[in-house]
GROMACS .gro file of N, CA and C in nm:
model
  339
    1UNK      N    1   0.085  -0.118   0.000
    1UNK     CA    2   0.000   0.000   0.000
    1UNK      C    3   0.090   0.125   0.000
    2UNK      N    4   0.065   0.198  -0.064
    2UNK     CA    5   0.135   0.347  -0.097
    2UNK      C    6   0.109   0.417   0.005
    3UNK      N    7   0.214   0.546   0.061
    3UNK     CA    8   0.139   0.602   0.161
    3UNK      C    9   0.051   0.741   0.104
    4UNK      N   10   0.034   0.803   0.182
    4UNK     CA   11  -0.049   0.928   0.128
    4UNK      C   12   0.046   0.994   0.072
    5UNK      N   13   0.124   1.055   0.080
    5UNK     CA   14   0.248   1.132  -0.004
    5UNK      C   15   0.229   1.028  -0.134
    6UNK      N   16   0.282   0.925  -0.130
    6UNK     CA   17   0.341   0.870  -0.263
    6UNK      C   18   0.197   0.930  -0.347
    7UNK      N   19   0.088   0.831  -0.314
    7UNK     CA   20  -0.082   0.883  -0.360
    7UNK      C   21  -0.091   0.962  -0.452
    8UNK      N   22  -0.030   1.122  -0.347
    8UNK     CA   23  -0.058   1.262  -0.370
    8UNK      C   24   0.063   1.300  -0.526
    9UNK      N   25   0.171   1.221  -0.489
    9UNK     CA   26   0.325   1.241  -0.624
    9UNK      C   27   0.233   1.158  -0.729
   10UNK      N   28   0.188   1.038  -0.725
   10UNK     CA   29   0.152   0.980  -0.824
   10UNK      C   30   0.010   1.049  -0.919
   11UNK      N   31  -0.040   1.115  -0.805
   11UNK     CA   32  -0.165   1.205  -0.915
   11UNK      C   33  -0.105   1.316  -1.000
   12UNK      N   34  -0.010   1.327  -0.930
   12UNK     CA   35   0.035   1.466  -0.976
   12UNK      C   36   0.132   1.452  -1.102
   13UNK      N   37   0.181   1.341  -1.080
   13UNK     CA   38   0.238   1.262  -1.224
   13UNK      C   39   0.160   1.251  -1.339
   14UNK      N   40   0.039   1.163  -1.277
   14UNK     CA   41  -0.075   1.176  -1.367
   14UNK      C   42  -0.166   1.290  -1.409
   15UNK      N   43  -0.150   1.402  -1.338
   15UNK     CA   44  -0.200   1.488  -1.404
   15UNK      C   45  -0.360   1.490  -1.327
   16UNK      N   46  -0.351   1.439  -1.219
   16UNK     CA   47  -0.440   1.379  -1.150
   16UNK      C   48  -0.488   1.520  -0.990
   17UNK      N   49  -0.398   1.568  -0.932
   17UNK     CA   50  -0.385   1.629  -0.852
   17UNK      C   51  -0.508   1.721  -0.818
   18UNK      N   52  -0.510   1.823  -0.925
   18UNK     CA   53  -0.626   1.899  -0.911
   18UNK      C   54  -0.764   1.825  -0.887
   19UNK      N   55  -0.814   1.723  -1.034
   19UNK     CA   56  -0.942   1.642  -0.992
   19UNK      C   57  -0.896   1.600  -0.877
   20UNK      N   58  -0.820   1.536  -0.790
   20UNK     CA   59  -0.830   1.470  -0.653
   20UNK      C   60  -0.813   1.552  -0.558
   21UNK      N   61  -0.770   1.677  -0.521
   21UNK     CA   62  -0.812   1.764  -0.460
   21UNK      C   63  -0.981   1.839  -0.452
   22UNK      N   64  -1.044   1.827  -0.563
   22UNK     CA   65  -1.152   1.904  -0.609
   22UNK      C   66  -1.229   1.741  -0.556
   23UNK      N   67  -1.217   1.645  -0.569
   23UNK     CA   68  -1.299   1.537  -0.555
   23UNK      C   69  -1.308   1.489  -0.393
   24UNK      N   70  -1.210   1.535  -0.370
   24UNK     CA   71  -1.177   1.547  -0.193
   24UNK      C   72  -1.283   1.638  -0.087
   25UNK      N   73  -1.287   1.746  -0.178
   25UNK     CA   74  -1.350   1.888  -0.133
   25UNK      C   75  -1.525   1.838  -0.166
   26UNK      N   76  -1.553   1.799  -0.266
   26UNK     CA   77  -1.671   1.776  -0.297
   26UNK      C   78  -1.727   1.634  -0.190
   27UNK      N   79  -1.679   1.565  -0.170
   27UNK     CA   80  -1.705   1.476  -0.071
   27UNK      C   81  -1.721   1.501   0.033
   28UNK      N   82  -1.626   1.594   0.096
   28UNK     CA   83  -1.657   1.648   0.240
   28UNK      C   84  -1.767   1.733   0.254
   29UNK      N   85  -1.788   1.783   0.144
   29UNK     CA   86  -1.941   1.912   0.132
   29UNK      C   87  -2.046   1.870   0.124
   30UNK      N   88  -2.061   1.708   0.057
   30UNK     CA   89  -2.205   1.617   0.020
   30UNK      C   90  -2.193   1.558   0.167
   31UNK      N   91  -2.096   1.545   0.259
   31UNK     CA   92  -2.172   1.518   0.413
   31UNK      C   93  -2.179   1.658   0.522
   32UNK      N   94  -2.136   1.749   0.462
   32UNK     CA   95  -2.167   1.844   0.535
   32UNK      C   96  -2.056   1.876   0.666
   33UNK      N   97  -1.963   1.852   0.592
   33UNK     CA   98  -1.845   1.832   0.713
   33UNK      C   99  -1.730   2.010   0.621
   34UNK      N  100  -1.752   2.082   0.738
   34UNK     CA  101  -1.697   2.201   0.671
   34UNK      C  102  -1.513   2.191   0.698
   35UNK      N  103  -1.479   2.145   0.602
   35UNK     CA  104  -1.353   2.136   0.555
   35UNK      C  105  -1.294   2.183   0.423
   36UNK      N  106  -1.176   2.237   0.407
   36UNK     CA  107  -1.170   2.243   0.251
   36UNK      C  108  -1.006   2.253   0.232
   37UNK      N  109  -1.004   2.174   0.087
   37UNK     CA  110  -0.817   2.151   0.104
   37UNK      C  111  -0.821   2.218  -0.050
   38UNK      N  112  -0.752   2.348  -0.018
   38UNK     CA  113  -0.675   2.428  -0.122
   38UNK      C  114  -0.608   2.374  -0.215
   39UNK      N  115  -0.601   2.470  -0.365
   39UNK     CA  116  -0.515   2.393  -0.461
   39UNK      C  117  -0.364   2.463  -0.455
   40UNK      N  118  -0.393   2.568  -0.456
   40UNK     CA  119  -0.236   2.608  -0.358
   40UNK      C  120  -0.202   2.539  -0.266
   41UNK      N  121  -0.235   2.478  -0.182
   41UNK     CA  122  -0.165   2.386  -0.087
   41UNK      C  123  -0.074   2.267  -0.131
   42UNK      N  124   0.040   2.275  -0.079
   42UNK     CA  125   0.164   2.171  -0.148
   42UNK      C  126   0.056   1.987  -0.084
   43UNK      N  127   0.115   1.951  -0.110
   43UNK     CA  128   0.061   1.743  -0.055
   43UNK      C  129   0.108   1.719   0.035
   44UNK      N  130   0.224   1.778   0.114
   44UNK     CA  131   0.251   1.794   0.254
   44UNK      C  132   0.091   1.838   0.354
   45UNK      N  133   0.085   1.942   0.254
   45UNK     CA  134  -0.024   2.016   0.328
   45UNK      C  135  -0.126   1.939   0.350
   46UNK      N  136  -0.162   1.910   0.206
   46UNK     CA  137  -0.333   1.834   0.202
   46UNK      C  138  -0.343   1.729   0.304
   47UNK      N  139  -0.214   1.665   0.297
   47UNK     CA  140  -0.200   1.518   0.388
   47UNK      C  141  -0.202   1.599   0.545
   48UNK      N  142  -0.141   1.666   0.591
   48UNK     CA  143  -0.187   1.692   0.723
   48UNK      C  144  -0.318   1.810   0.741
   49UNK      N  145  -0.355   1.871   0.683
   49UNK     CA  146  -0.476   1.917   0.718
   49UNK      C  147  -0.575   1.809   0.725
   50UNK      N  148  -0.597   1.724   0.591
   50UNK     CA  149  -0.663   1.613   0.591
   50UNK      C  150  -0.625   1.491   0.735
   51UNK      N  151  -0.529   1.449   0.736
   51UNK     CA  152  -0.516   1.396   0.904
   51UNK      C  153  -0.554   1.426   0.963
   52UNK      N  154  -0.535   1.577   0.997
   52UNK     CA  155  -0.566   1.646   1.125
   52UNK      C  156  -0.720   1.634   1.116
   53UNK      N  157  -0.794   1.681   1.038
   53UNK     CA  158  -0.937   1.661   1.012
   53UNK      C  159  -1.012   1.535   1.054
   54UNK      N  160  -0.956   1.411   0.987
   54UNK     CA  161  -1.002   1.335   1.019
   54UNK      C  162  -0.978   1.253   1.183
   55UNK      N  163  -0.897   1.281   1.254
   55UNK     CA  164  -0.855   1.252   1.406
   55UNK      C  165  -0.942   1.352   1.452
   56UNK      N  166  -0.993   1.468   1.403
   56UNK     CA  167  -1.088   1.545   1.466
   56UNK      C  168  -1.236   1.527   1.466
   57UNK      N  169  -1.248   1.426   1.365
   57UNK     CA  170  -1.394   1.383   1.350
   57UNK      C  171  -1.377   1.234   1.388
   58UNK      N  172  -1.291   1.175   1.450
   58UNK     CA  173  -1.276   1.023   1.537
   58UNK      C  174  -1.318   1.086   1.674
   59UNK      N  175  -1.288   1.206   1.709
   59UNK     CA  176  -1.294   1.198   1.864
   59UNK      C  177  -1.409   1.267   1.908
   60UNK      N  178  -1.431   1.346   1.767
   60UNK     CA  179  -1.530   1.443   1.820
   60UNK      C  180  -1.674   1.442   1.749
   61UNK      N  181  -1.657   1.405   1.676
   61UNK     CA  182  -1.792   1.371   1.570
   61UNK      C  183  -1.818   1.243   1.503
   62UNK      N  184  -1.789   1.117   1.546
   62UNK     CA  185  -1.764   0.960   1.490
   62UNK      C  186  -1.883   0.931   1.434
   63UNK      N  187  -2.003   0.970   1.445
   63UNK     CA  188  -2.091   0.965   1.289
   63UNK      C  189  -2.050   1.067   1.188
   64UNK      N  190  -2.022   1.172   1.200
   64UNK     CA  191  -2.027   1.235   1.090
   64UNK      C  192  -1.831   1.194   0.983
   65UNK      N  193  -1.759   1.075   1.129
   65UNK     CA  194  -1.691   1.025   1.080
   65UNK      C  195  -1.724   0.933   0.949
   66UNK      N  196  -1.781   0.839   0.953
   66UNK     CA  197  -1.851   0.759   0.938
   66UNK      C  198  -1.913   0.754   0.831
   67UNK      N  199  -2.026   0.898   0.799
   67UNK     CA  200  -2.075   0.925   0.676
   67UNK      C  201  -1.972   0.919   0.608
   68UNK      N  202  -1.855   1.002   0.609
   68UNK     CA  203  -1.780   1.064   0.561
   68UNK      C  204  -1.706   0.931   0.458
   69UNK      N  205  -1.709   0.813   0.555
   69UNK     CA  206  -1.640   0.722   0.499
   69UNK      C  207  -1.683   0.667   0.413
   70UNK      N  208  -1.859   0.649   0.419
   70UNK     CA  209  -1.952   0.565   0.316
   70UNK      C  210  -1.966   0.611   0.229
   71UNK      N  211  -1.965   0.799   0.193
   71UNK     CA  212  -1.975   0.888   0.095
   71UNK      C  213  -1.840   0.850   0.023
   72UNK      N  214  -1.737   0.872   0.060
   72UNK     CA  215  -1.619   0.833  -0.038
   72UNK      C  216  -1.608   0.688  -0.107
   73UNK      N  217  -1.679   0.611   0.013
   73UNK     CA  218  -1.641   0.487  -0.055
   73UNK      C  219  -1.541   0.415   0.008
   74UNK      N  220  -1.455   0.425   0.111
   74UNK     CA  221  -1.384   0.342   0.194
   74UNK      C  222  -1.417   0.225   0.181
   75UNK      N  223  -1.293   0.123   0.192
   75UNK     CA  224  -1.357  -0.028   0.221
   75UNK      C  225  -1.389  -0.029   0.315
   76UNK      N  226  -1.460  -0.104   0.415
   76UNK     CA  227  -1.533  -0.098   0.542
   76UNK      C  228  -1.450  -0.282   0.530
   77UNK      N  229  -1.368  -0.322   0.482
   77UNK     CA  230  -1.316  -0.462   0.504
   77UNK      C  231  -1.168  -0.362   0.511
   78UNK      N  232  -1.119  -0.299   0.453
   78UNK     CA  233  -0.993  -0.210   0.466
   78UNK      C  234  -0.966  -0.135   0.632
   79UNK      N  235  -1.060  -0.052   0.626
   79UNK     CA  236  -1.099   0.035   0.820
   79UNK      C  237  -1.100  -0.132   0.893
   80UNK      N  238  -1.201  -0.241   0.914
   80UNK     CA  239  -1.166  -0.328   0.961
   80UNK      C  240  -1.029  -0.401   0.959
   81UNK      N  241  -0.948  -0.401   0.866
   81UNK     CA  242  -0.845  -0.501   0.911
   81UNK      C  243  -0.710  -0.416   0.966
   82UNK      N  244  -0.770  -0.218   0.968
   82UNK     CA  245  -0.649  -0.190   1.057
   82UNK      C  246  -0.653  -0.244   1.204
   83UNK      N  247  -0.524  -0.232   1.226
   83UNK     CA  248  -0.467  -0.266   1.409
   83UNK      C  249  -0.494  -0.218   1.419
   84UNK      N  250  -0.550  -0.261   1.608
   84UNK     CA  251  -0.605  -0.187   1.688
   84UNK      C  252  -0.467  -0.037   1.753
   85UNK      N  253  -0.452   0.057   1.711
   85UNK     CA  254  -0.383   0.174   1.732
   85UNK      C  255  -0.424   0.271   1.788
   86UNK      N  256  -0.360   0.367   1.811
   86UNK     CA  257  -0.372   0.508   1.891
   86UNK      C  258  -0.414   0.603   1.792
   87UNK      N  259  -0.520   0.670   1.840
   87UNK     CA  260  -0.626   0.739   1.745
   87UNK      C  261  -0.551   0.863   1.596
   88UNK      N  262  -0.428   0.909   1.658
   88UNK     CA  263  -0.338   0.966   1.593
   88UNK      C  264  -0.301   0.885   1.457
   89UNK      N  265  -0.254   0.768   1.475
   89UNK     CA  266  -0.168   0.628   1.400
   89UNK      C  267  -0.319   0.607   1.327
   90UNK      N  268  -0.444   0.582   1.295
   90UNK     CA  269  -0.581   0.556   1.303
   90UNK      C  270  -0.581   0.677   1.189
   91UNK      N  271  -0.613   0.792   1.212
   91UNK     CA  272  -0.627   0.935   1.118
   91UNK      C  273  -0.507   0.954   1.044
   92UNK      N  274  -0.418   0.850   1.083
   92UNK     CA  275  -0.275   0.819   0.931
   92UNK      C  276  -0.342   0.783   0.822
   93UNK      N  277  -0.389   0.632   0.871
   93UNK     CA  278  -0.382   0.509   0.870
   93UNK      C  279  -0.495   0.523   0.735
   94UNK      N  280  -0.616   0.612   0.799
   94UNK     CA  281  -0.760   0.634   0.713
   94UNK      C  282  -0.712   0.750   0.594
   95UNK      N  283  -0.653   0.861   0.647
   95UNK     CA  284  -0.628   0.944   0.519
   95UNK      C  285  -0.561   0.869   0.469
   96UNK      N  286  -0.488   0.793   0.410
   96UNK     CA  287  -0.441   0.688   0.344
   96UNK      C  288  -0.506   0.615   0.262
   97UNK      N  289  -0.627   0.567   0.331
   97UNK     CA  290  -0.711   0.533   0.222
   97UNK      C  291  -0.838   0.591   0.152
   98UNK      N  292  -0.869   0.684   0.219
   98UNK     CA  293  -0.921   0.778   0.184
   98UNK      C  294  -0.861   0.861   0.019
   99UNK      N  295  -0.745   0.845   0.019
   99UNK     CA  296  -0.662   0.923  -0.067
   99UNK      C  297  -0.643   0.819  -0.176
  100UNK      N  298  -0.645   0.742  -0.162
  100UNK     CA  299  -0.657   0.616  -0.221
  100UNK      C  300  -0.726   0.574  -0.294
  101UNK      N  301  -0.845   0.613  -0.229
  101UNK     CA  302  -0.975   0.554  -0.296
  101UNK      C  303  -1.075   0.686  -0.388
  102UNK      N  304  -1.027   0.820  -0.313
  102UNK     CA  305  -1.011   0.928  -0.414
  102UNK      C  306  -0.900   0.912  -0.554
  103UNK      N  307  -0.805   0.879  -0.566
  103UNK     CA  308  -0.721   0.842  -0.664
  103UNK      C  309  -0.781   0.766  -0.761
  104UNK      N  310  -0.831   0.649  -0.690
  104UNK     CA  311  -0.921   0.557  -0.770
  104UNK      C  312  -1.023   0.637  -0.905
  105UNK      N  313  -1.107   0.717  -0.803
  105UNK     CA  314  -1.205   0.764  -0.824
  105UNK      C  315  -1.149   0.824  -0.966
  106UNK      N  316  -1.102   0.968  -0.915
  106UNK     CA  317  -1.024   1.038  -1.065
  106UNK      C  318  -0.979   0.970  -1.155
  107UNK      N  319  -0.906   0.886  -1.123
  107UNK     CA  320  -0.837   0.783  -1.237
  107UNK      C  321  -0.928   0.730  -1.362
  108UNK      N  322  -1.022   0.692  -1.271
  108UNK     CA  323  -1.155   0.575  -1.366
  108UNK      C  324  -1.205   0.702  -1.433
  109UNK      N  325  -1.257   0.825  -1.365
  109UNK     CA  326  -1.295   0.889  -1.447
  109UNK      C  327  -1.271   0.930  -1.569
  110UNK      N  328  -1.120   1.008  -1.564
  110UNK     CA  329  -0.999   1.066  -1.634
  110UNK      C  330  -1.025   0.978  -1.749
  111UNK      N  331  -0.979   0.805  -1.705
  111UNK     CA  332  -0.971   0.697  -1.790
  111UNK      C  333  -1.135   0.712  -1.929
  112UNK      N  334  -1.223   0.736  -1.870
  112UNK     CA  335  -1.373   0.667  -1.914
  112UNK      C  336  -1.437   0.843  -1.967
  113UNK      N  337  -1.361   0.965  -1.957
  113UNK     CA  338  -1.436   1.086  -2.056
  113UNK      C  339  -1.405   1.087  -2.149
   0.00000   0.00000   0.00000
């Protein structure tokens, strides 16, 4: 599994970056979770605002965690087979696949217009 950095280099290779930023942003807005990750922002960035975000909706909002995950599309067999970890290691662990499965997303698209 790639981590979120690699993810973020490999869209950006592909030409991918912007749709997966913009597809990021649109997901968080269809659950109503007021977040938003800039296109000026380097992938350093996106990856820890996005962390930070999501460890903030584990501790403090775990349904609107939750939506968040079914709206993107997370595996729910993926979130299950992480170790049991410290909630920090957890909001790695998920923007990871989160970013992931946004990648996906753009890709197929990109691929299929």
């Amino acid at each position: 599994m790639k981590t979120a950095q690699e993810i973020l280099k490999l869209s950006i290779a592909n030409q991918l970056y912007v749709a997966l930023v913009n597809q990021l942003n649109k997901d968080f807005r269809r659950v109503g979770i007021e977040a938003s990750f800039g296109l000026e922002l380097k992938p350093e960035a996106v990856v820890r605002n996005l962390t930070a975000t999501i460890y903030e909706l584990i501790v403090s909002d775990f349904e609107a965690y939750l939506n968040l995950l079914y709206a993107i599309d997370v595996s729910e067999a993926k979130i299950k087979d992480l170790p049991v970890q410290e909630v920090h290691e957890l909001a790695t662990a998920v923007t990871q696949l989160i970013l992931e499965r946004e990648f996906l997303k753009v890709s197929f698209k990109n691929k299929h217009e």
